Short mmCIF file of C-alpha atoms in Angstrom, two decimals:
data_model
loop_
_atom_site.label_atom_id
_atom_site.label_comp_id
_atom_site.label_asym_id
_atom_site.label_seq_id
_atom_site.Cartn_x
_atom_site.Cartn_y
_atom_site.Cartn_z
CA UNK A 3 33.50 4.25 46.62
CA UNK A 4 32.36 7.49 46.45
CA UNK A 5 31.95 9.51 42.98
CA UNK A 6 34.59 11.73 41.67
CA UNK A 7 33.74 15.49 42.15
CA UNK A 8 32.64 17.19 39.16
CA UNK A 9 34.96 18.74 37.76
CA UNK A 10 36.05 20.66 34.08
CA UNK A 11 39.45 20.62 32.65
CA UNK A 12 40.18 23.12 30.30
CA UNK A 13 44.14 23.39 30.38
CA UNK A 14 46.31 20.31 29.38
CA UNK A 15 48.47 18.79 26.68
CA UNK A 16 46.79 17.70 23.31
CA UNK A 17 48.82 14.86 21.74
CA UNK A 18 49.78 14.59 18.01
CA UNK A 19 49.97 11.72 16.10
CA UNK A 20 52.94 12.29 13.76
CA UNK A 21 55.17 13.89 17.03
CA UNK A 22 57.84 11.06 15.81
CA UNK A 23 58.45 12.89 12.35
CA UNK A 24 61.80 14.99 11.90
CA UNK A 25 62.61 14.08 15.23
CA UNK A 26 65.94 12.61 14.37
CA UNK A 27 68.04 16.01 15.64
CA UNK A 28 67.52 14.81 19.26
CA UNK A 29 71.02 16.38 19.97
CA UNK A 30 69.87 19.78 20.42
CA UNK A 31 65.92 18.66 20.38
CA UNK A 32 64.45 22.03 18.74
CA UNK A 33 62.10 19.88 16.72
CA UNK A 34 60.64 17.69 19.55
CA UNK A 35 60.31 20.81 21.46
CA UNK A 36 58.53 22.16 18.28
CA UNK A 37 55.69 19.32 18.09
CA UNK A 38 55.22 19.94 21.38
CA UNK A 39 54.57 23.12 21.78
CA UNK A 40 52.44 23.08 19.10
CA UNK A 41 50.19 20.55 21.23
CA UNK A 42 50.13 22.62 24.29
CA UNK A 43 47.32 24.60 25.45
CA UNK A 44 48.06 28.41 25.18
CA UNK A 45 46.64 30.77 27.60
CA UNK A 46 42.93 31.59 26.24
CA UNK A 47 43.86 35.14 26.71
CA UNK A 48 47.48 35.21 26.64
CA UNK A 49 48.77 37.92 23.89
CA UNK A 50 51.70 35.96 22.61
CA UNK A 51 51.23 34.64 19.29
CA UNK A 52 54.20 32.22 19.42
CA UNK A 53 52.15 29.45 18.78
CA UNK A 54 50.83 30.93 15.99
CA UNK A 55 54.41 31.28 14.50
CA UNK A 56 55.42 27.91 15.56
CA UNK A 57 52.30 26.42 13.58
CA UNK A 58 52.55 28.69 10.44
CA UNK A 59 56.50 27.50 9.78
CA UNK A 60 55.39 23.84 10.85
CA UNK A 61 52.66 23.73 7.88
CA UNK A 62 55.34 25.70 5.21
CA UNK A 63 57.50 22.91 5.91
CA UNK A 64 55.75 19.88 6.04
CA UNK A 65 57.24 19.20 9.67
CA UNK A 66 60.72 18.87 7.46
CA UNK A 67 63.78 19.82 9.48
CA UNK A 68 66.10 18.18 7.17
CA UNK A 69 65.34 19.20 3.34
CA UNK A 70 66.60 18.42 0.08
CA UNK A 71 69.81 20.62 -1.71
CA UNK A 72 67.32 21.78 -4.16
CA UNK A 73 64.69 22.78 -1.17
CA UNK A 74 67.52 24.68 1.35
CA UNK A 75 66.17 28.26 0.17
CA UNK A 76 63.06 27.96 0.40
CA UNK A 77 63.40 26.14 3.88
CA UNK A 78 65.61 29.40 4.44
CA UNK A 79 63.01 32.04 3.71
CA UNK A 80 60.35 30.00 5.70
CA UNK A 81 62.79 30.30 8.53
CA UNK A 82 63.09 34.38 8.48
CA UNK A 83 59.67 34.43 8.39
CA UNK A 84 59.22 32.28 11.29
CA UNK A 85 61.95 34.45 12.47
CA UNK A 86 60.26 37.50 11.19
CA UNK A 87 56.79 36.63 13.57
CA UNK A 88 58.55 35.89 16.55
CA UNK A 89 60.02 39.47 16.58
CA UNK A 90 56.67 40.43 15.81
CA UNK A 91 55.33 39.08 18.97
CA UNK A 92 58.59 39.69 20.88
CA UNK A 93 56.76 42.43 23.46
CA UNK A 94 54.03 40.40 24.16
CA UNK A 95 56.30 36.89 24.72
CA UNK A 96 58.61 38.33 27.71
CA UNK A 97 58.93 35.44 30.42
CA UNK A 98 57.10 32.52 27.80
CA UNK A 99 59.06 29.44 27.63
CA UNK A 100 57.80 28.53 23.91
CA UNK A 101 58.97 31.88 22.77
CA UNK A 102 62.40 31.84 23.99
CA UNK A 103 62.90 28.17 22.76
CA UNK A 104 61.71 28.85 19.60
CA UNK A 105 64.22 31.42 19.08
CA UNK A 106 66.96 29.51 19.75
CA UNK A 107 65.67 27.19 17.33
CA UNK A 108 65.72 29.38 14.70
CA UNK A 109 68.68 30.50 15.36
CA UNK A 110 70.17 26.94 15.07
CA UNK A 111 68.90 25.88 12.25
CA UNK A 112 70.30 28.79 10.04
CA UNK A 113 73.60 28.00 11.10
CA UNK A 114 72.90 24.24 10.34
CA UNK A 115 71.73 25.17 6.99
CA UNK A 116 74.18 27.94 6.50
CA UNK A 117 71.04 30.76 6.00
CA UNK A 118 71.63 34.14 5.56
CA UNK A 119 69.48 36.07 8.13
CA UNK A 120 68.60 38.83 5.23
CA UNK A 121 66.71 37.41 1.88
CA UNK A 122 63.70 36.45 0.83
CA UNK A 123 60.56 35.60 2.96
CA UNK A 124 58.15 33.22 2.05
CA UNK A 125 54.60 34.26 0.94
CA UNK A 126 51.89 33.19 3.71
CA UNK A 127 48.90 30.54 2.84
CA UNK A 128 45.60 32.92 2.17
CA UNK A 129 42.87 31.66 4.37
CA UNK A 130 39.71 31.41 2.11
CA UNK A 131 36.84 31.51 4.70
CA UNK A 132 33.75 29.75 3.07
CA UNK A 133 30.43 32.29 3.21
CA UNK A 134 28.08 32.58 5.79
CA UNK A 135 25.71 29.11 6.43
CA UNK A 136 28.30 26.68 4.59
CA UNK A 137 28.84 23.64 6.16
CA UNK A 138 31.17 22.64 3.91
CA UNK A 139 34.94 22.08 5.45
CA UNK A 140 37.70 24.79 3.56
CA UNK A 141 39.13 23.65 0.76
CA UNK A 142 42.56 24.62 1.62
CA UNK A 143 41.79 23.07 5.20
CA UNK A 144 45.88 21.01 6.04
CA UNK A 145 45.51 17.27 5.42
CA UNK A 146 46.55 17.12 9.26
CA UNK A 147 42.97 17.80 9.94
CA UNK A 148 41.27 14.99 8.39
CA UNK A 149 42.33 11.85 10.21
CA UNK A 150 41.25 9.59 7.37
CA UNK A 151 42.46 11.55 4.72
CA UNK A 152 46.08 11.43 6.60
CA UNK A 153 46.31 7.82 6.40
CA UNK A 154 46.91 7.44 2.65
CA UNK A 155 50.58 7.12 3.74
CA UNK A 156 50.13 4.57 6.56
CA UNK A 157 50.21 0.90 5.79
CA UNK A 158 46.34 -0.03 7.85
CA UNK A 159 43.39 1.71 7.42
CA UNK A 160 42.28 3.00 10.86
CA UNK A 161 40.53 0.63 13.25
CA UNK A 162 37.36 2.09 14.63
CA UNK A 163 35.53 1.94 17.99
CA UNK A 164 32.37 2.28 19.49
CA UNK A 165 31.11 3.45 23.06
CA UNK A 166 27.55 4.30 24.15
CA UNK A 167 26.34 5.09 27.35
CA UNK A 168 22.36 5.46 27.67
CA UNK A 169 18.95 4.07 30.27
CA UNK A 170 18.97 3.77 33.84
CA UNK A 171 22.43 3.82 32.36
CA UNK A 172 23.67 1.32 30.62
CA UNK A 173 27.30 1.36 28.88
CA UNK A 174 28.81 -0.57 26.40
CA UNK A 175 32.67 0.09 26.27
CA UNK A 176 35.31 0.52 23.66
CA UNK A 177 35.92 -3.30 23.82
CA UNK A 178 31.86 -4.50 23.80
CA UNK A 179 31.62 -4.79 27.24
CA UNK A 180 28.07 -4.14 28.62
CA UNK A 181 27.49 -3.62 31.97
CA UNK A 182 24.40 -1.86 34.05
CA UNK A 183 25.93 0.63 36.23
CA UNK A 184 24.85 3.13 39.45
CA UNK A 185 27.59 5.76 38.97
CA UNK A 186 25.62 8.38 40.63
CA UNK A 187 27.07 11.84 40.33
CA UNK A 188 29.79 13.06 37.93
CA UNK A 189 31.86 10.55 36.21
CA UNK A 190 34.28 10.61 32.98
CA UNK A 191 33.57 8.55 30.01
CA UNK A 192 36.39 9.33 27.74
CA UNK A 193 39.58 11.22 29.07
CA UNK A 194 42.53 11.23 26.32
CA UNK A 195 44.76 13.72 24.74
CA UNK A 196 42.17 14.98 22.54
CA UNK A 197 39.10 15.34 24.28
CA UNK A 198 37.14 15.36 27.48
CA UNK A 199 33.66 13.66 28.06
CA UNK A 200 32.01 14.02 31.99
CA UNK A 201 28.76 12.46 32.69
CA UNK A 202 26.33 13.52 35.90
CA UNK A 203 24.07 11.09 36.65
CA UNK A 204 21.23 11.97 39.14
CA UNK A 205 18.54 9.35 41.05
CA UNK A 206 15.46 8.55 38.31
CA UNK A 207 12.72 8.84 41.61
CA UNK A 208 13.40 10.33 44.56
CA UNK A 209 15.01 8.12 47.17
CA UNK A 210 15.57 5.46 44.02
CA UNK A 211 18.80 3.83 43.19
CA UNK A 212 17.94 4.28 39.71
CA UNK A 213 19.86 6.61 38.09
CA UNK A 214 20.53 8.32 34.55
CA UNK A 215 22.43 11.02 32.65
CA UNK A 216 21.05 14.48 33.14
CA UNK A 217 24.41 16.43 32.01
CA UNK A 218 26.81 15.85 30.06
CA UNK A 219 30.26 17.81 28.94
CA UNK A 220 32.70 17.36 26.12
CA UNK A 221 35.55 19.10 26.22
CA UNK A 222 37.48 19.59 22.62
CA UNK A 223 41.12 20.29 23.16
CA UNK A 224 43.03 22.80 21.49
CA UNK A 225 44.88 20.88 18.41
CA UNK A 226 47.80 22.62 15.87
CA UNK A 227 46.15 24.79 13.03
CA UNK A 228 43.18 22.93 13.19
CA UNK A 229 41.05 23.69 15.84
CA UNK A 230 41.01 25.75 19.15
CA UNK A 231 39.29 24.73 22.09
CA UNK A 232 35.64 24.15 22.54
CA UNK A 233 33.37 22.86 24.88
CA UNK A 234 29.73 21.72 24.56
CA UNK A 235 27.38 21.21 27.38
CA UNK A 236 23.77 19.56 27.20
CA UNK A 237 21.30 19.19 29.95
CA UNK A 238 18.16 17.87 30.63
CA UNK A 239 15.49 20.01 28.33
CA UNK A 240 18.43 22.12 26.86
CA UNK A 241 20.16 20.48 24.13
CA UNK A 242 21.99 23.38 22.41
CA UNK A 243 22.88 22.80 18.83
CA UNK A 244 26.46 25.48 19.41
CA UNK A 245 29.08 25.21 22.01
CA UNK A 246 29.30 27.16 25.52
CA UNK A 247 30.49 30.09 23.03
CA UNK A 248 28.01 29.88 20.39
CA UNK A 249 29.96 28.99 17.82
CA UNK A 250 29.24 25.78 15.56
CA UNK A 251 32.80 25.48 14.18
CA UNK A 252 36.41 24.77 15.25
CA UNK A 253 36.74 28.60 16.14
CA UNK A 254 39.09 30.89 13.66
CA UNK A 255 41.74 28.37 12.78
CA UNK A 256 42.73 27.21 9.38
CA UNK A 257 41.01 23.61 9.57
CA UNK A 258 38.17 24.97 11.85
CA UNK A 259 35.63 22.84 9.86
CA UNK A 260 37.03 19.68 10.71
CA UNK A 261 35.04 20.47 14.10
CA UNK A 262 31.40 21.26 14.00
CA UNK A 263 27.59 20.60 15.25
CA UNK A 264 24.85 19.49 13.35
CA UNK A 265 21.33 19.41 14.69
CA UNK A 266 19.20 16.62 13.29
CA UNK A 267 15.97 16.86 15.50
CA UNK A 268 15.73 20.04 17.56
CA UNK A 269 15.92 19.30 21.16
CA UNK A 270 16.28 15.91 20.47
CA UNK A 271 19.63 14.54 18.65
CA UNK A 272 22.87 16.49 17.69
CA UNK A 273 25.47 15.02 16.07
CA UNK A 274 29.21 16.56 16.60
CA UNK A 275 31.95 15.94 13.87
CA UNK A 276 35.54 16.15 14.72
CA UNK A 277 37.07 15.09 11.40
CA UNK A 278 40.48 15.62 12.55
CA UNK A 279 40.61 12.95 14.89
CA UNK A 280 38.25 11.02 13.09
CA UNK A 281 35.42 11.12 15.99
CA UNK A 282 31.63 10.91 15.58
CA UNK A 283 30.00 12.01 18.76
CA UNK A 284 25.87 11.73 18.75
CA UNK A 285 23.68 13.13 21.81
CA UNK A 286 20.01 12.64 22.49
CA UNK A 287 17.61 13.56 24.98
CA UNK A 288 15.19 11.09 25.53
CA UNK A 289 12.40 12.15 27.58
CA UNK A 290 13.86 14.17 30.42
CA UNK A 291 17.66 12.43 30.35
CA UNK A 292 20.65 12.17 27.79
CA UNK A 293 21.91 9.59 25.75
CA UNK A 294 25.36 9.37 24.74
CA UNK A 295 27.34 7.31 21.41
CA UNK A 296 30.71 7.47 19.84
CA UNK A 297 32.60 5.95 16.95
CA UNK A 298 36.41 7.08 17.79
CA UNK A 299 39.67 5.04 16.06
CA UNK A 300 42.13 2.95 17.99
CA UNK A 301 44.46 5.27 17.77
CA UNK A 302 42.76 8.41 19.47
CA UNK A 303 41.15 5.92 22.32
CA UNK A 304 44.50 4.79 23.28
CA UNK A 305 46.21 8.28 23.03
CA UNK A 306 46.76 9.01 26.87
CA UNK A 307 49.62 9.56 28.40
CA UNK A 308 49.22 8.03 32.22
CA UNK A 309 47.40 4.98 31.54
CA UNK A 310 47.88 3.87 35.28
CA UNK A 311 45.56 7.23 36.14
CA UNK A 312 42.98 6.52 33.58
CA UNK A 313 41.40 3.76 36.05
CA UNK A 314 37.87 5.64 36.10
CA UNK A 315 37.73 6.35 32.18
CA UNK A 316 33.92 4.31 32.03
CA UNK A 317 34.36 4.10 28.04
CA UNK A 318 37.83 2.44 28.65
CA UNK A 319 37.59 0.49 32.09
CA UNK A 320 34.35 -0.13 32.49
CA UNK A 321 32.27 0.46 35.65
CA UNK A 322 34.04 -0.16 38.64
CA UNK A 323 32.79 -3.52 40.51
CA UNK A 324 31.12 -2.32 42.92
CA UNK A 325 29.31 -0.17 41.35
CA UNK A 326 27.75 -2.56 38.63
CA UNK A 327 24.41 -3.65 38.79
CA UNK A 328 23.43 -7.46 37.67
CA UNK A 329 20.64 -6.87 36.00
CA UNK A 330 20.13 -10.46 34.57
CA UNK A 331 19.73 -11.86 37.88
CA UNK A 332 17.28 -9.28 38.77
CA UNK A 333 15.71 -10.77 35.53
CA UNK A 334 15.45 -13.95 36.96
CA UNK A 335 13.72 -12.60 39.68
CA UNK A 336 11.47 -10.36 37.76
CA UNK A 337 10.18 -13.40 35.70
CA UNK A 338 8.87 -15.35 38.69
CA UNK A 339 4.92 -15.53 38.49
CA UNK A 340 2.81 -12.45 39.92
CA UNK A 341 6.14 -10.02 40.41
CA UNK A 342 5.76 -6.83 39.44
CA UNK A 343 9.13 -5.43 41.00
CA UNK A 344 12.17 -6.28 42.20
CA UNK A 345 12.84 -8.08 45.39
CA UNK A 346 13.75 -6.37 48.32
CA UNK A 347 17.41 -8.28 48.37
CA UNK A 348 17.84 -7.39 44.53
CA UNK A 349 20.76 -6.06 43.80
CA UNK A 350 18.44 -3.53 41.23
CA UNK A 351 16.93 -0.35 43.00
CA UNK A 352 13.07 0.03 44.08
CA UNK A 353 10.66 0.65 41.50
CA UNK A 354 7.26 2.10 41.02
CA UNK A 355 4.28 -0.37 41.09
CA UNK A 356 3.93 1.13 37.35
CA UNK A 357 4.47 -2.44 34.60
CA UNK A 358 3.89 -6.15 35.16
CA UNK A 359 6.77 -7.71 33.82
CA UNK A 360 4.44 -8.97 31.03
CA UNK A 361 3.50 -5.19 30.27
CA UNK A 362 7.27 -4.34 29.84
CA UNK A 363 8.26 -6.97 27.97
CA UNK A 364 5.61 -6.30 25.47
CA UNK A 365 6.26 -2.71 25.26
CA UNK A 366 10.38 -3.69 24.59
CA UNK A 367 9.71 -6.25 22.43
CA UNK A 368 7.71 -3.83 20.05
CA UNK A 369 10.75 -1.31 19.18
CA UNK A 370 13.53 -4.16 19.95
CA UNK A 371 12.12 -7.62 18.70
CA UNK A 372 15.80 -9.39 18.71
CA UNK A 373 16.20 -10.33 22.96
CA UNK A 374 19.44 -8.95 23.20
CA UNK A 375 21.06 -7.03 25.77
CA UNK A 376 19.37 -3.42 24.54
CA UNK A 377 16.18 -5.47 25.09
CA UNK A 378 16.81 -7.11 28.08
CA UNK A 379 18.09 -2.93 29.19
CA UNK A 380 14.66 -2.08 27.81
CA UNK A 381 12.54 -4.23 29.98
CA UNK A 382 14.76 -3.74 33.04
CA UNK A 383 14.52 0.31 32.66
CA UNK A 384 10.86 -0.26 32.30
CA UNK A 385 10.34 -2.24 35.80
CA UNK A 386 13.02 0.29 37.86
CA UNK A 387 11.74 3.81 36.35
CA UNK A 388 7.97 2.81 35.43
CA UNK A 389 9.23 5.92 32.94
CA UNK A 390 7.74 4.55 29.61
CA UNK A 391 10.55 6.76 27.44
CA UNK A 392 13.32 4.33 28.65
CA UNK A 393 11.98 2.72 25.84
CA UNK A 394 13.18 4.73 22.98
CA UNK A 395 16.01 4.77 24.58
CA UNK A 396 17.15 1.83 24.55
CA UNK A 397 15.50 1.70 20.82
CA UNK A 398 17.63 4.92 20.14
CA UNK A 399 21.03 3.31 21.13
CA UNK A 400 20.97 0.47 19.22
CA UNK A 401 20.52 2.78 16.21
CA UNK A 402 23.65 4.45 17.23
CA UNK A 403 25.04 1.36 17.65
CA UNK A 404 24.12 0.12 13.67
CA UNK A 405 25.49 3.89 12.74
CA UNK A 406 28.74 3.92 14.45
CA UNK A 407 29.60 0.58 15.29
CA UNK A 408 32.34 -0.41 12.54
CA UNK A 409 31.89 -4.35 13.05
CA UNK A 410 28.38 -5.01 11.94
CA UNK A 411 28.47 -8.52 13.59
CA UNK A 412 28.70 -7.14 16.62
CA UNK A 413 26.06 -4.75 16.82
CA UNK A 414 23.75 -7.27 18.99
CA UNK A 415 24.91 -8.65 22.40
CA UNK A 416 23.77 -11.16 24.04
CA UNK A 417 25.62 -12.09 27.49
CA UNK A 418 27.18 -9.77 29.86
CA UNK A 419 31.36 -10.05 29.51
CA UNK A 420 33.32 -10.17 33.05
CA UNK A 421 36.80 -9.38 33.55
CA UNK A 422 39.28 -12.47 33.16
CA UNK A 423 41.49 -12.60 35.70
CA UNK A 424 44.68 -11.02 34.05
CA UNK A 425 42.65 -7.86 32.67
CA UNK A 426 41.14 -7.55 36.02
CA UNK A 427 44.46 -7.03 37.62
CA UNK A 428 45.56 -4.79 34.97
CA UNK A 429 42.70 -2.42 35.44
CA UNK A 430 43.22 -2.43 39.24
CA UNK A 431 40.09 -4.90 40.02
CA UNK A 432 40.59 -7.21 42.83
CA UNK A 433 41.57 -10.50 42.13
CA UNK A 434 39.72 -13.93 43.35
CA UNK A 435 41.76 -15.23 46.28
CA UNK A 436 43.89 -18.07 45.58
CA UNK A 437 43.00 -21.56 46.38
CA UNK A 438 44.42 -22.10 49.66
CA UNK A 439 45.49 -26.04 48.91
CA UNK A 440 47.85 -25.25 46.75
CA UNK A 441 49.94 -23.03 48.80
CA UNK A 442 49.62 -26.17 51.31
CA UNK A 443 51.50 -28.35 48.86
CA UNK A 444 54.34 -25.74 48.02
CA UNK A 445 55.45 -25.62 51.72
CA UNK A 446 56.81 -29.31 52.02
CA UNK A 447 58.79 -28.44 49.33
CA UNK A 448 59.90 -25.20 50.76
CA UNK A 449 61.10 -26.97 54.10
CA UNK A 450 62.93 -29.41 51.54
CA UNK A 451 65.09 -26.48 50.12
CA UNK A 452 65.78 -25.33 52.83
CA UNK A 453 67.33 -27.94 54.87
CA UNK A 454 69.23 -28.52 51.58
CA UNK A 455 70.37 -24.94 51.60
#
């Protein structure tokens, strides 16, 4: 199977997770149409403002199309202002779909609530920027961009994941599988309605097998009032501590905190916060090559909305099979006395006559003395590379790992996971054949039924 090509997208649709509120006037379907505009990508350039409008009235409302007696005139002068900034913008929004239904929107919801198109407006929400060099997120930054904070009205605290992708490279997925992978080339990690991660992974040696991240690219989507879009790019021996735009933030919206980059090491380890979707993203360079590690809820995983087309989303899926490499049989053989690197019929690539098996293991087991399956990664990177830094790591991602991970019983593994049959088919694996005897034993019986018949 060859690669996917590398590729950025930087247009698409950015879910919301409370689309299902004040959706119940599906008749005429202004507010669906309203959630999701708000979650579409505007035109970086494009003059119209309409989402602008659309977002204001949605946060003077509370996403309430239906309000109490008491509440009608104020819902009424939030409406002719949202009325007010679409004429506003009305030059600039010729031809744009969001414009004209918005509109029509407006217009039918002052005839549902029996609102006089002249009256009062209501006052806009003053944006208090914080001063230069604070980090800390606005104070009047909408609830909507704090995932945790918004789930003081939901029954379950969110459930949160972890997946880490690091070595010669090694991934552990959102469901703690581990696997040893090829993947030369570009490849996406995560690929949901809120953000974008591509990998390129390029050979270790020349001519080697070996492989291991030397870019990387996360793409933050464009979400409500909260953020606009951003992307951040690392490659080997340039680990910026800003996105592609220099900017550290969410850009100029009202909760553009809720997005930023920290630099804990320079060069060496970022750490990206996207508090409104609840998403801890931490990036390393490790000698010459990247590391990857993210703690992401349930929720914002599982937010895609073609799950049949998601079947190379590595954080998700997995590696495909055939590009998996088994690298506790090439243990096996590794261990044998006098071998200093891999047979020629190992599934692992060639390595440099660098460590004795003996010398790896004792380098591994001084930065990872529990034999797990970052160790056993360890001593495996050590034998294919001969690149000493694999090391750290593999030390490295089991710190993520301890950091991120929210089940701290699982933050050792010990034995690869394979695909049961079932989960195999649903991710588009191939299946084992079926044993041929019973199919033999089901045809008497088909003859039977059909003399009968």
């Amino acid at each position: 199977m060859q690669p996917p090509r590398e590729r950025l997208v930087v247009t698409g649709r950015a879910g919301w997770m409370g689309m299902g509120r004040g959706a119940g006037r599906s008749a005429l379907g202004f507010w669906p149409t309203l959630a999701f505009l708000l979650c579409s990508f505007p035109a970086a350039t494009s003059p119209c403002k309409i989402l602008k409008c659309n977002s204001e009235f949605w946060s003077a409302t509370a996403g309430s199309h239906a309000p109490a007696p008491d509440d009608t005139p104020e819902f009424c002068a939030a409406l002719r202002t949202y009325a007010l900034c679409t004429r506003r913008t009305a030059r600039t929004c010729r031809g744009d779909l969001a414009y004209h239904s918005a509109v029509h929107g407006i217009e039918d919801l002052m005839s549902q609530h029996n609102c006089s198109k002249d009256g009062p407006t209501s006052q806009p929400h003053l944006r208090t920027l914080p001063p230069p060099g604070d980090s800390q997120e606005r104070s009047d930054s909408p609830e909507i961009c704090h995932y945790e904070k918004s789930f003081h009205n939901r029954a379950a605290a969110p459930n949160y994941t972890h997946c880490g992708l690091f070595g010669d490279p090694h991934l552990r997925t959102f469901t703690d599988r581990f696997q040893t992978c090829k993947v030369q080339g570009a490849w996406p990690l995560i690929d949901n309605n809120y953000l974008n991660v591509q990998v390129t992974n390029t050979p270790v040696l020349p001519g080697s097998a070996a492989t291991a991240t030397s870019k990387l690219t996360i793409i933050f989507k464009n979400f409500q009032e909260c953020v606009d879009q951003k992307v951040y790019q690392a490659e080997m021996d340039e680990l910026p501590a800003a996105f592609a735009d220099g900017s550290k933030n969410g850009g100029d919206k009202h909760g553009a905190n809720s997005l930023k980059i920290t630099e804990k090491v320079s060069g060496q380890h970022v750490e990206i916060q996207a508090k409104y979707i609840g998403t801890t993203i931490v990036v390393r360079q490790v000698g010459r090559y990247l590391t990857f590690a993210v703690r992401m809820p349930e929720e914002v995983v599982n937010a895609v909305e073609d799950r049949d087309s998601q079947g190379l989303y590595l954080c998700l899926r997995g590696c495909p099979l055939n590009q998996q490499i088994d690298f506790q049989a090439f243990r096996g053989s590794a261990e044998g006395p006098g071998t200093r690197r891999p047979a020629a019929a190992s599934p692992a690539p060639s390595a440099p006559d660098t460590f004795p098996y003996e010398t790896a293991v004792a380098k591994c087991k001084e930065k990872l003395p529990v034999e797990d399956l970052y160790y056993q990664a360890c001593v495996f990177d050590l034998l294919t590379t001969g690149d000493v830094n694999f090391t750290l790591a593999a030390y490295y991602a089991l710190e993520d790992v301890k950091m991120l991970h929210s089940n701290k019983d699982k933050l050792h593994l010990y034995e690869r996971t394979r695909e049961p049959p079932g989960r195999a088919a649903a991710a588009g694996l191939p299946l084992a054949p079926r044993p041929l005897l019973g199919s033999l034993l089901l045809l008497p019986l088909l003859l039977v039924l059909l003399e009968a018949a």
